[in-house]
PDB file of N, CA and C in Angstrom:
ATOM      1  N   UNK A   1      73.020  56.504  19.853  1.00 50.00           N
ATOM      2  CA  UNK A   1      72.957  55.454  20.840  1.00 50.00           C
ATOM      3  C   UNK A   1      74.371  54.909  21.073  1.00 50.00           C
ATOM      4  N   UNK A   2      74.751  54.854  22.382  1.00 63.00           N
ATOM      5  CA  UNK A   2      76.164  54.169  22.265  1.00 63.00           C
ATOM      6  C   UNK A   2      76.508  52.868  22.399  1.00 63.00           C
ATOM      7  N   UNK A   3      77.840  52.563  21.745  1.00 68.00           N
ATOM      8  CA  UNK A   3      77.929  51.055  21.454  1.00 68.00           C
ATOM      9  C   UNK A   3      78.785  50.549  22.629  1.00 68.00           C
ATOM     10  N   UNK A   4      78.637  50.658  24.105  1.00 69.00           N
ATOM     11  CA  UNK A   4      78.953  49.818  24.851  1.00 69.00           C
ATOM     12  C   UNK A   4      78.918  48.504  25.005  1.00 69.00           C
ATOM     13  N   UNK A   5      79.668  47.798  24.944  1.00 76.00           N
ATOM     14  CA  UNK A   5      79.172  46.383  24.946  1.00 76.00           C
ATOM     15  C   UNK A   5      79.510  46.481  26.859  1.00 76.00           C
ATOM     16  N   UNK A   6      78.843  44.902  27.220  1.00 72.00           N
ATOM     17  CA  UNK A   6      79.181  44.479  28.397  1.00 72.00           C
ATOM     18  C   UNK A   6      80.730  44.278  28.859  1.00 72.00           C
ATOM     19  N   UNK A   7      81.392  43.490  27.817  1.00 79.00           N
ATOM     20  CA  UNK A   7      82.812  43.606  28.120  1.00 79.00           C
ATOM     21  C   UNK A   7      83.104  44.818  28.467  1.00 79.00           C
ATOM     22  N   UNK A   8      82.818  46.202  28.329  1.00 86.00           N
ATOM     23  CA  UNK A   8      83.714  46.966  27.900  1.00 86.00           C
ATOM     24  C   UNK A   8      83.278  47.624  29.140  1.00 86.00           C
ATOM     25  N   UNK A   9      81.882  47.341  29.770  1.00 87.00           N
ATOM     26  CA  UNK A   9      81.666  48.375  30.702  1.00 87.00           C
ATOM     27  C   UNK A   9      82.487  47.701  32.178  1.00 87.00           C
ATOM     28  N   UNK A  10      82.781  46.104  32.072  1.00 88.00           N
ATOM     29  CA  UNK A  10      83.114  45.085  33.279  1.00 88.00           C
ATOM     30  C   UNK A  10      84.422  46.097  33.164  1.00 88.00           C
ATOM     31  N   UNK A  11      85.434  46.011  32.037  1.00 89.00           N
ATOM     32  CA  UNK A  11      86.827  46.438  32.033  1.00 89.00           C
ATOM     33  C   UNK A  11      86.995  47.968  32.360  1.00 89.00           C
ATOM     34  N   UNK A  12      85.927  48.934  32.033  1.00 91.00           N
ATOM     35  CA  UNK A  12      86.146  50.231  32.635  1.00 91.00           C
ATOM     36  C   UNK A  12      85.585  50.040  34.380  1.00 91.00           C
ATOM     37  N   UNK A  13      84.561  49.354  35.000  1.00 91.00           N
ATOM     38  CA  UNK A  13      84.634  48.914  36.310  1.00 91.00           C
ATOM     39  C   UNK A  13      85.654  48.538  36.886  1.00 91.00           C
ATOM     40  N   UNK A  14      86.305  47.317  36.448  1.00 93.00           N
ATOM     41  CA  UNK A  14      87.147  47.308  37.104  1.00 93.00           C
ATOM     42  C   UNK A  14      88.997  48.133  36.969  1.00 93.00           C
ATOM     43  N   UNK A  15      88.794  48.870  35.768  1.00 94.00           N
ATOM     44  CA  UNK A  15      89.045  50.076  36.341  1.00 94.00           C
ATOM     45  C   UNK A  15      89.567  51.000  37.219  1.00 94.00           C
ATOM     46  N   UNK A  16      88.144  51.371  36.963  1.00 96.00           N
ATOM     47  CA  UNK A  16      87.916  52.095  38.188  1.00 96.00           C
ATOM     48  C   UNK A  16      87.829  51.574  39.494  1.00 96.00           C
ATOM     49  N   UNK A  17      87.754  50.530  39.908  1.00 97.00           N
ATOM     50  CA  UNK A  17      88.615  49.809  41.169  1.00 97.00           C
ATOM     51  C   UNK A  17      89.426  49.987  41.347  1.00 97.00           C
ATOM     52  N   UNK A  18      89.937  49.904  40.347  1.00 96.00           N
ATOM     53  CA  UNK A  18      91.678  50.087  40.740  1.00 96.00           C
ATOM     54  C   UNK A  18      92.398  51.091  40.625  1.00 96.00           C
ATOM     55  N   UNK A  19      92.038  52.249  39.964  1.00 95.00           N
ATOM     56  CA  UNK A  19      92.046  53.168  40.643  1.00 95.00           C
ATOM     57  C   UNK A  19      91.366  54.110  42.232  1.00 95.00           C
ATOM     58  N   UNK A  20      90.067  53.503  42.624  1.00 95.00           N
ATOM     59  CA  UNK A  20      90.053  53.891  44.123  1.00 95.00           C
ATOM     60  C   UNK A  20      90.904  53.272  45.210  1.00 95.00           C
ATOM     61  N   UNK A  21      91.050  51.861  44.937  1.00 95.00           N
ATOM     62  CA  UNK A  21      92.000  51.151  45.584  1.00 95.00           C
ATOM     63  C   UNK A  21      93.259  51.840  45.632  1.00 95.00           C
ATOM     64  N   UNK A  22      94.250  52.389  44.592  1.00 90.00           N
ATOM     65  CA  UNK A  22      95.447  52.925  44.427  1.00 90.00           C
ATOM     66  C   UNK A  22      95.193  54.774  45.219  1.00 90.00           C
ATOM     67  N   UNK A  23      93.920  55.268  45.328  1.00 88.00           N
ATOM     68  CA  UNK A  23      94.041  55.933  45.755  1.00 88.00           C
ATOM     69  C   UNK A  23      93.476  55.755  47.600  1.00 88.00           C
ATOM     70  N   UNK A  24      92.823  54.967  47.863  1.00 91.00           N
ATOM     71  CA  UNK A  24      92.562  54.411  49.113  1.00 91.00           C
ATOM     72  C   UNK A  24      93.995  54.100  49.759  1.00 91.00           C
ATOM     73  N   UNK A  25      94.917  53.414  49.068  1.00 89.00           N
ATOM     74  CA  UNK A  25      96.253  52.873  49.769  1.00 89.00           C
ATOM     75  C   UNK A  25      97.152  54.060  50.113  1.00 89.00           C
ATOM     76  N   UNK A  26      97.078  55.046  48.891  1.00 86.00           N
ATOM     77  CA  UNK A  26      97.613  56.546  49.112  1.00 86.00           C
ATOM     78  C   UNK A  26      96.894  57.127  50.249  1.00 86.00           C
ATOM     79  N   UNK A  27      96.086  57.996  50.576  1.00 85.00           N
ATOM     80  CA  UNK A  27      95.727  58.326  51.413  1.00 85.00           C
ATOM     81  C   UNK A  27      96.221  57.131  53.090  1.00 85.00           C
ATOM     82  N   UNK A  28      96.035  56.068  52.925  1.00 88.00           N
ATOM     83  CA  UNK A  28      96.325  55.552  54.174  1.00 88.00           C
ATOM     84  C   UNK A  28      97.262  55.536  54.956  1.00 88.00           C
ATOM     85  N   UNK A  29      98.268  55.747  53.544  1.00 86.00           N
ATOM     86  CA  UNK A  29     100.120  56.445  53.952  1.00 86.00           C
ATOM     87  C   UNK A  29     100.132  57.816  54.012  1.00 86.00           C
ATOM     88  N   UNK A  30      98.949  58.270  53.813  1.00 87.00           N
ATOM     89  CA  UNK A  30      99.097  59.886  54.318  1.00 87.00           C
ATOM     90  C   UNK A  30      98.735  59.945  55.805  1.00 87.00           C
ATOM     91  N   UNK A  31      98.044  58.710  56.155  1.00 86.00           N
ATOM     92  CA  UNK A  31      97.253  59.044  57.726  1.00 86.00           C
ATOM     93  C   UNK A  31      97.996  58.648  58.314  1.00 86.00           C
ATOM     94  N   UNK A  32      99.244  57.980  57.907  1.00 87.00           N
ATOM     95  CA  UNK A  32      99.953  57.352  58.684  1.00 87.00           C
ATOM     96  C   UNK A  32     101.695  58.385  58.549  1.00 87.00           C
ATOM     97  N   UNK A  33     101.867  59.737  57.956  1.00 88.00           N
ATOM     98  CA  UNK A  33     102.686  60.181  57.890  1.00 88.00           C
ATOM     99  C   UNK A  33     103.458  60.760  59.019  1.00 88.00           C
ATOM    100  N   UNK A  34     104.914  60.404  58.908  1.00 89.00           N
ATOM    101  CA  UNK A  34     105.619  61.423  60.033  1.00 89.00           C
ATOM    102  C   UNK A  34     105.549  62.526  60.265  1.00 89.00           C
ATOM    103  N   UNK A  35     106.143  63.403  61.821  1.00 91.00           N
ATOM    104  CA  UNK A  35     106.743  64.735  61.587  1.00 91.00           C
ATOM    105  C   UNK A  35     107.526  65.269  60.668  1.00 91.00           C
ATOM    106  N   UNK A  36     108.663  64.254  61.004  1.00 92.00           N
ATOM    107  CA  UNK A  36     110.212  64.625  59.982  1.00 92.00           C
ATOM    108  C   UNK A  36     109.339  64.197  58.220  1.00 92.00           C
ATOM    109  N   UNK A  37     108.678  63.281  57.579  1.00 91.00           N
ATOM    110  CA  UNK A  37     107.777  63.338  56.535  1.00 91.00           C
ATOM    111  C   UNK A  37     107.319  64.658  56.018  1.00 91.00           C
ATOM    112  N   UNK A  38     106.312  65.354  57.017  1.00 91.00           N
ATOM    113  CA  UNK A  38     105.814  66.485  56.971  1.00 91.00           C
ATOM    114  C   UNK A  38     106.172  67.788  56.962  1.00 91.00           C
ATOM    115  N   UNK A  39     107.121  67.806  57.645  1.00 91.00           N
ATOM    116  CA  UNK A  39     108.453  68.716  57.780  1.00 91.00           C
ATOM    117  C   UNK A  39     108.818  69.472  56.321  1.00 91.00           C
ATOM    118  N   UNK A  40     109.710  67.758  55.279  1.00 90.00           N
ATOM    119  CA  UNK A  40     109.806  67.707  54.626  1.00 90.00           C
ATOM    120  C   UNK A  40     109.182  68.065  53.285  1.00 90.00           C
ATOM    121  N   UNK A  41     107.630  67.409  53.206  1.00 90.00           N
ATOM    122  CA  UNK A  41     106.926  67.990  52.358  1.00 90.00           C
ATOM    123  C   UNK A  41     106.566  69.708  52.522  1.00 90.00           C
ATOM    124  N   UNK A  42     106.617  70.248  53.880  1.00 90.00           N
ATOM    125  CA  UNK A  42     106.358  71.463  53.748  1.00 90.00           C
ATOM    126  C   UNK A  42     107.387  72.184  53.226  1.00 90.00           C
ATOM    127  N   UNK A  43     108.442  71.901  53.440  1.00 90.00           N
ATOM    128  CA  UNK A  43     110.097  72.595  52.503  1.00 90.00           C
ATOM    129  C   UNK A  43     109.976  72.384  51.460  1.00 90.00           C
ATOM    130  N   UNK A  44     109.698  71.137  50.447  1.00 89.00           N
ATOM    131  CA  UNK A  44     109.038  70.866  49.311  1.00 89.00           C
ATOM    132  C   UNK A  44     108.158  72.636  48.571  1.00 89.00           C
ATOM    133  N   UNK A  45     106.927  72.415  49.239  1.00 89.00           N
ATOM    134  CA  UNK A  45     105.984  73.350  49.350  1.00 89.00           C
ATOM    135  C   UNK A  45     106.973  74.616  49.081  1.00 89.00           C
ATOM    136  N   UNK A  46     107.315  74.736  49.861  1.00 90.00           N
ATOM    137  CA  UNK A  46     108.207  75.919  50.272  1.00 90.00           C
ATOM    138  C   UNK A  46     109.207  76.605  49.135  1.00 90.00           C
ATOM    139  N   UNK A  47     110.015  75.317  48.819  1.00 89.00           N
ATOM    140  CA  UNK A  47     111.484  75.478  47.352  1.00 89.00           C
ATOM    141  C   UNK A  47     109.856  75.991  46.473  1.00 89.00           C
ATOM    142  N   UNK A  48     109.277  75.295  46.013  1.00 85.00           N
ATOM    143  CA  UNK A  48     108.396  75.010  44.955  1.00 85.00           C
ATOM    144  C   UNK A  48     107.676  76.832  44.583  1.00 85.00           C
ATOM    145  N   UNK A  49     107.189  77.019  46.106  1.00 86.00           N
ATOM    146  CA  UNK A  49     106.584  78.291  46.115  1.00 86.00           C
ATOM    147  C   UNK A  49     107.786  79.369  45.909  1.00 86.00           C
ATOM    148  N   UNK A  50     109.099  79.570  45.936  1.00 88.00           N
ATOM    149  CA  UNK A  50     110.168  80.584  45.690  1.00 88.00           C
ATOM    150  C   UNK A  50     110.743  80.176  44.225  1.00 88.00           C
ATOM    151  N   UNK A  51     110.098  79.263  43.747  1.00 83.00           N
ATOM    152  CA  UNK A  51     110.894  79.275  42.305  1.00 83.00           C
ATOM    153  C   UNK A  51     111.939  77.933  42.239  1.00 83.00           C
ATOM    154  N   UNK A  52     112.564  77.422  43.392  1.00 84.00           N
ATOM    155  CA  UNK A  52     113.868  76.565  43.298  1.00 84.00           C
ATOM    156  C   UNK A  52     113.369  75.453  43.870  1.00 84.00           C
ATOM    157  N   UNK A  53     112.879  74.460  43.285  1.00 82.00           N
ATOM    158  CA  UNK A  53     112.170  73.127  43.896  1.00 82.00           C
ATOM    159  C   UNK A  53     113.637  72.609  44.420  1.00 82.00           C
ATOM    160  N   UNK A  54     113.372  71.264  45.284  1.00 83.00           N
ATOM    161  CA  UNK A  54     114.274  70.562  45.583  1.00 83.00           C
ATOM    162  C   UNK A  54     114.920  69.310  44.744  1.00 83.00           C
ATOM    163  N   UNK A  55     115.837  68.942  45.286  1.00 82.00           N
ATOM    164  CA  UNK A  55     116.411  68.055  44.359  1.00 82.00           C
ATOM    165  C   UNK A  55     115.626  66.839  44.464  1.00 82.00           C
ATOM    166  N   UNK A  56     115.382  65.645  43.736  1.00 80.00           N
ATOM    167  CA  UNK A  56     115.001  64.859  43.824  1.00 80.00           C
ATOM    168  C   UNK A  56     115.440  63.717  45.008  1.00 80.00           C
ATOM    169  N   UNK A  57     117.082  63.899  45.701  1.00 83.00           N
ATOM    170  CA  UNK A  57     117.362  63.225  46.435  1.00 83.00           C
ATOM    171  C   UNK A  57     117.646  63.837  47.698  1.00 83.00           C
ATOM    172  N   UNK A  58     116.783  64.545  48.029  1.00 82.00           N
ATOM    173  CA  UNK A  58     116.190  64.739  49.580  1.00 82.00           C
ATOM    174  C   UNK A  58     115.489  63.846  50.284  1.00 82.00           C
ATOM    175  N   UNK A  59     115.736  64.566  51.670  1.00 83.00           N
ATOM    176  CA  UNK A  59     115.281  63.260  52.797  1.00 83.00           C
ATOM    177  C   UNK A  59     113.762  63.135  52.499  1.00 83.00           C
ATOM    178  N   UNK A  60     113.342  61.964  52.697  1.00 88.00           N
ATOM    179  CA  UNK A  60     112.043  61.030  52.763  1.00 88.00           C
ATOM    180  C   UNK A  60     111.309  61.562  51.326  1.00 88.00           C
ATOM    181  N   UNK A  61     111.737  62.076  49.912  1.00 88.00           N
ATOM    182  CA  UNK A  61     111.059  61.726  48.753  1.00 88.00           C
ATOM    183  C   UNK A  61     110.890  61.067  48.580  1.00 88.00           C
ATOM    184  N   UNK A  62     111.355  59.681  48.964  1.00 88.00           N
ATOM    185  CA  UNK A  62     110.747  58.431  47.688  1.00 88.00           C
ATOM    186  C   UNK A  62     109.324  58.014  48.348  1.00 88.00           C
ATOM    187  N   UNK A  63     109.793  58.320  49.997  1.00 89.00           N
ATOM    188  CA  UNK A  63     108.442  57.660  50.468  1.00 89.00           C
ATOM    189  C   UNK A  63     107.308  59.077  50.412  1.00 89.00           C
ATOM    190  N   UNK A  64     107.246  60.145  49.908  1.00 90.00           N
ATOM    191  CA  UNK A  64     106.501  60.920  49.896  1.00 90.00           C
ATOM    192  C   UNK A  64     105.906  61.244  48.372  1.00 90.00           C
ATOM    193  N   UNK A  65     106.676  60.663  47.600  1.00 90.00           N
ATOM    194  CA  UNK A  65     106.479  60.027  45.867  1.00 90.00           C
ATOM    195  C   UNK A  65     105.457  59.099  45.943  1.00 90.00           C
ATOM    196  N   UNK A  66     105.772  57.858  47.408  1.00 89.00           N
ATOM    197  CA  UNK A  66     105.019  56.748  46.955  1.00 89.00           C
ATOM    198  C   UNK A  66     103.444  57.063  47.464  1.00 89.00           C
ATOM    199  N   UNK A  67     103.286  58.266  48.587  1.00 89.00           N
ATOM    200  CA  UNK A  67     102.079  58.792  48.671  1.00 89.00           C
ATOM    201  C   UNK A  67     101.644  59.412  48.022  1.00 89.00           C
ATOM    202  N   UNK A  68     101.872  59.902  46.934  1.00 89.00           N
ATOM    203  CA  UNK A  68     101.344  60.671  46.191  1.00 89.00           C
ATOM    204  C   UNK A  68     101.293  62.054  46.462  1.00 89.00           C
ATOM    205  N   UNK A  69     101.972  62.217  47.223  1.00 91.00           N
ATOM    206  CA  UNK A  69     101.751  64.542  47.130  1.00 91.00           C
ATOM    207  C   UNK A  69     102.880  64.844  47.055  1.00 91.00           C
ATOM    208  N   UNK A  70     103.657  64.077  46.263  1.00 91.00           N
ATOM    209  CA  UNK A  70     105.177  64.487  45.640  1.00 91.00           C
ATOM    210  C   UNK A  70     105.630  63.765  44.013  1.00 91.00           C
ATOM    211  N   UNK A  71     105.729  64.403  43.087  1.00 90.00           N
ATOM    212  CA  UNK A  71     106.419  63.619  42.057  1.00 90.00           C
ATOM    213  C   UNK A  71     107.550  64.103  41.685  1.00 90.00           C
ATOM    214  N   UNK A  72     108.487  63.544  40.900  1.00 90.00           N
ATOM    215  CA  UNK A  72     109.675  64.013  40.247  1.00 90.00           C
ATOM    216  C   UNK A  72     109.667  64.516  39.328  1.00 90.00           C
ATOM    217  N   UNK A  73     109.854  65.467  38.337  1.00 89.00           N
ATOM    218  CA  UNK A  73     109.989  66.237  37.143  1.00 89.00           C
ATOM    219  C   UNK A  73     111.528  66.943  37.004  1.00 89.00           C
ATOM    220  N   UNK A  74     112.484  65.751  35.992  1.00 88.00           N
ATOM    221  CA  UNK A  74     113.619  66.518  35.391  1.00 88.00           C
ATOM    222  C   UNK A  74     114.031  66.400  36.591  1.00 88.00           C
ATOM    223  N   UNK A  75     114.357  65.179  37.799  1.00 86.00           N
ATOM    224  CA  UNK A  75     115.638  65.502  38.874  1.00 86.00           C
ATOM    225  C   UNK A  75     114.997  66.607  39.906  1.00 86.00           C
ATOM    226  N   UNK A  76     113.433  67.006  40.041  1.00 87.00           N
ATOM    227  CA  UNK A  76     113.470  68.276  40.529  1.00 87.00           C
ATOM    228  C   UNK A  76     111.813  67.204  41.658  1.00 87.00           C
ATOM    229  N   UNK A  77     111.465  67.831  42.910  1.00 88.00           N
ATOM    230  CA  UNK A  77     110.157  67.465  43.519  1.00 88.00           C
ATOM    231  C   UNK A  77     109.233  68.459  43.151  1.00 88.00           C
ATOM    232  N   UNK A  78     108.067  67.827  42.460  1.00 89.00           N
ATOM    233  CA  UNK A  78     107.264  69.089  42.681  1.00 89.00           C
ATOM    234  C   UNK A  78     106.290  68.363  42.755  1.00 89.00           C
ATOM    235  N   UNK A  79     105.419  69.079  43.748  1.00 89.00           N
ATOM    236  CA  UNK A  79     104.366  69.341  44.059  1.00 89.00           C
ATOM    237  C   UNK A  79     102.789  68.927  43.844  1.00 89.00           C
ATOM    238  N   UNK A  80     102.453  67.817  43.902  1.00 90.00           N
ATOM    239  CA  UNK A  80     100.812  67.525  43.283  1.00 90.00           C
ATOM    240  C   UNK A  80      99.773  67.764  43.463  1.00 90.00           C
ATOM    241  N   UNK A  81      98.562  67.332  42.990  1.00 91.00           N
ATOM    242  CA  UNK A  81      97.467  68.113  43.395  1.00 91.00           C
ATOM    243  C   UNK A  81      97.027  67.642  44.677  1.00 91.00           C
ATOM    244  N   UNK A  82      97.378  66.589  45.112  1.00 89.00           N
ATOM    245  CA  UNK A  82      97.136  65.687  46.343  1.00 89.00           C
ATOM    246  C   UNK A  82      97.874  66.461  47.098  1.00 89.00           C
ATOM    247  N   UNK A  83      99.146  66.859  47.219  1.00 89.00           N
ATOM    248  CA  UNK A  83      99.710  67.125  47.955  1.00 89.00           C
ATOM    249  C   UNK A  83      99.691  68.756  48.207  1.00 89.00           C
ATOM    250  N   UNK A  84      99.121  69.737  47.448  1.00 90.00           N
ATOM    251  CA  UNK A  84      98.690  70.994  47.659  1.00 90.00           C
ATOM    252  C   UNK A  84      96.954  70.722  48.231  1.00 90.00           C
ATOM    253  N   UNK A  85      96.576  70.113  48.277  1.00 90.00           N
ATOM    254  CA  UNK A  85      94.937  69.400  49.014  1.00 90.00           C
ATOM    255  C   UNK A  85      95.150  69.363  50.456  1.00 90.00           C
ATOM    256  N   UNK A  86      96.235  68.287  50.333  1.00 89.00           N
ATOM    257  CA  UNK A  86      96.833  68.404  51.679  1.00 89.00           C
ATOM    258  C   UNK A  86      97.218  68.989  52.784  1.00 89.00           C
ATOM    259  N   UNK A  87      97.884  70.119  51.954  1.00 90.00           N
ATOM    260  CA  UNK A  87      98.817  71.178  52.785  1.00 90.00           C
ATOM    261  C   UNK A  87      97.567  71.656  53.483  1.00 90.00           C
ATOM    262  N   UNK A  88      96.638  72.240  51.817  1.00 90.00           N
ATOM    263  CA  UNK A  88      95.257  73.405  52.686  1.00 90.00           C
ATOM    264  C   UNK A  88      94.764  72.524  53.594  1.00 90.00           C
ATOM    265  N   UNK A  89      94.231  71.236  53.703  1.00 89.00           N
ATOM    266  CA  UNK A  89      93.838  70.600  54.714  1.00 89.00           C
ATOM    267  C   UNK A  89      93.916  70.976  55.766  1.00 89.00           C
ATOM    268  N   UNK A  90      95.334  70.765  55.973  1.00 87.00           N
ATOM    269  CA  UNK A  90      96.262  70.837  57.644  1.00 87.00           C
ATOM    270  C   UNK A  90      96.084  72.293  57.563  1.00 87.00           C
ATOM    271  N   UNK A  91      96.262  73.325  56.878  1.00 86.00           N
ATOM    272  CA  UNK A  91      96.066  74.941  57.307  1.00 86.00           C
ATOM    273  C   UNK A  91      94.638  74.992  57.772  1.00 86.00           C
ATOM    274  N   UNK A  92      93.915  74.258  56.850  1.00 87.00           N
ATOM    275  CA  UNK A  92      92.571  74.934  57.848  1.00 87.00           C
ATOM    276  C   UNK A  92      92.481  74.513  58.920  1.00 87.00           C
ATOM    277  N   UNK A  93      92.684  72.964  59.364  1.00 81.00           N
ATOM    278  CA  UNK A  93      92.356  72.434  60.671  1.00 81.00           C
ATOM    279  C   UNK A  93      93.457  72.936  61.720  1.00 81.00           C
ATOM    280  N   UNK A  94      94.445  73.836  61.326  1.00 74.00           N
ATOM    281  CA  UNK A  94      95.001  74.640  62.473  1.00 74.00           C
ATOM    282  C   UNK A  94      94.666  75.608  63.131  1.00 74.00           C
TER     283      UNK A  94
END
């Protein structure tokens, strides 16, 4: 039988609020992304898929970090699961 108490289930609720919220705000800066943004993340895509990611201080990373389909690793952009979701997204609806 498990020992959940009530506290414990309020604090994993809210939670998990806050994580849909953090991912609700992400996505909303995805609906709201540029060309030159998109551009960008697809060169991303691109270094990532030949082996030589990009540097961390390329055009529009930070704001493509703060959406989530870009993180930094070691000075380098790579690639997230949000942001490979993404890509296939836009390939299929082309």
């Amino acid at each position: 039988m498990p020992r959940t108490t009530l506290n414990d289930r309020e604090r994993k609720a809210r939670i998990r609020e806050r994580e849909v919220r953090r991912l609700r705000a992400q996505l909303a800066l995805l609906d709201d992304i540029s060309e030159a943004q998109l551009r960008a993340l697809h060169e991303a895509a691109a270094a990532a898929e030949r082996g030589a990611p990009l540097s961390a201080d390329s055009p529009y990373a930070k704001d493509l970090v703060k959406m989530g389909v870009l993180r930094i690793a070691e000075g380098k952009l790579v690639l997230t699961k949000l942001g490979k979701e993404y890509l296939e997204d836009l390939a299929e609806a082309e």
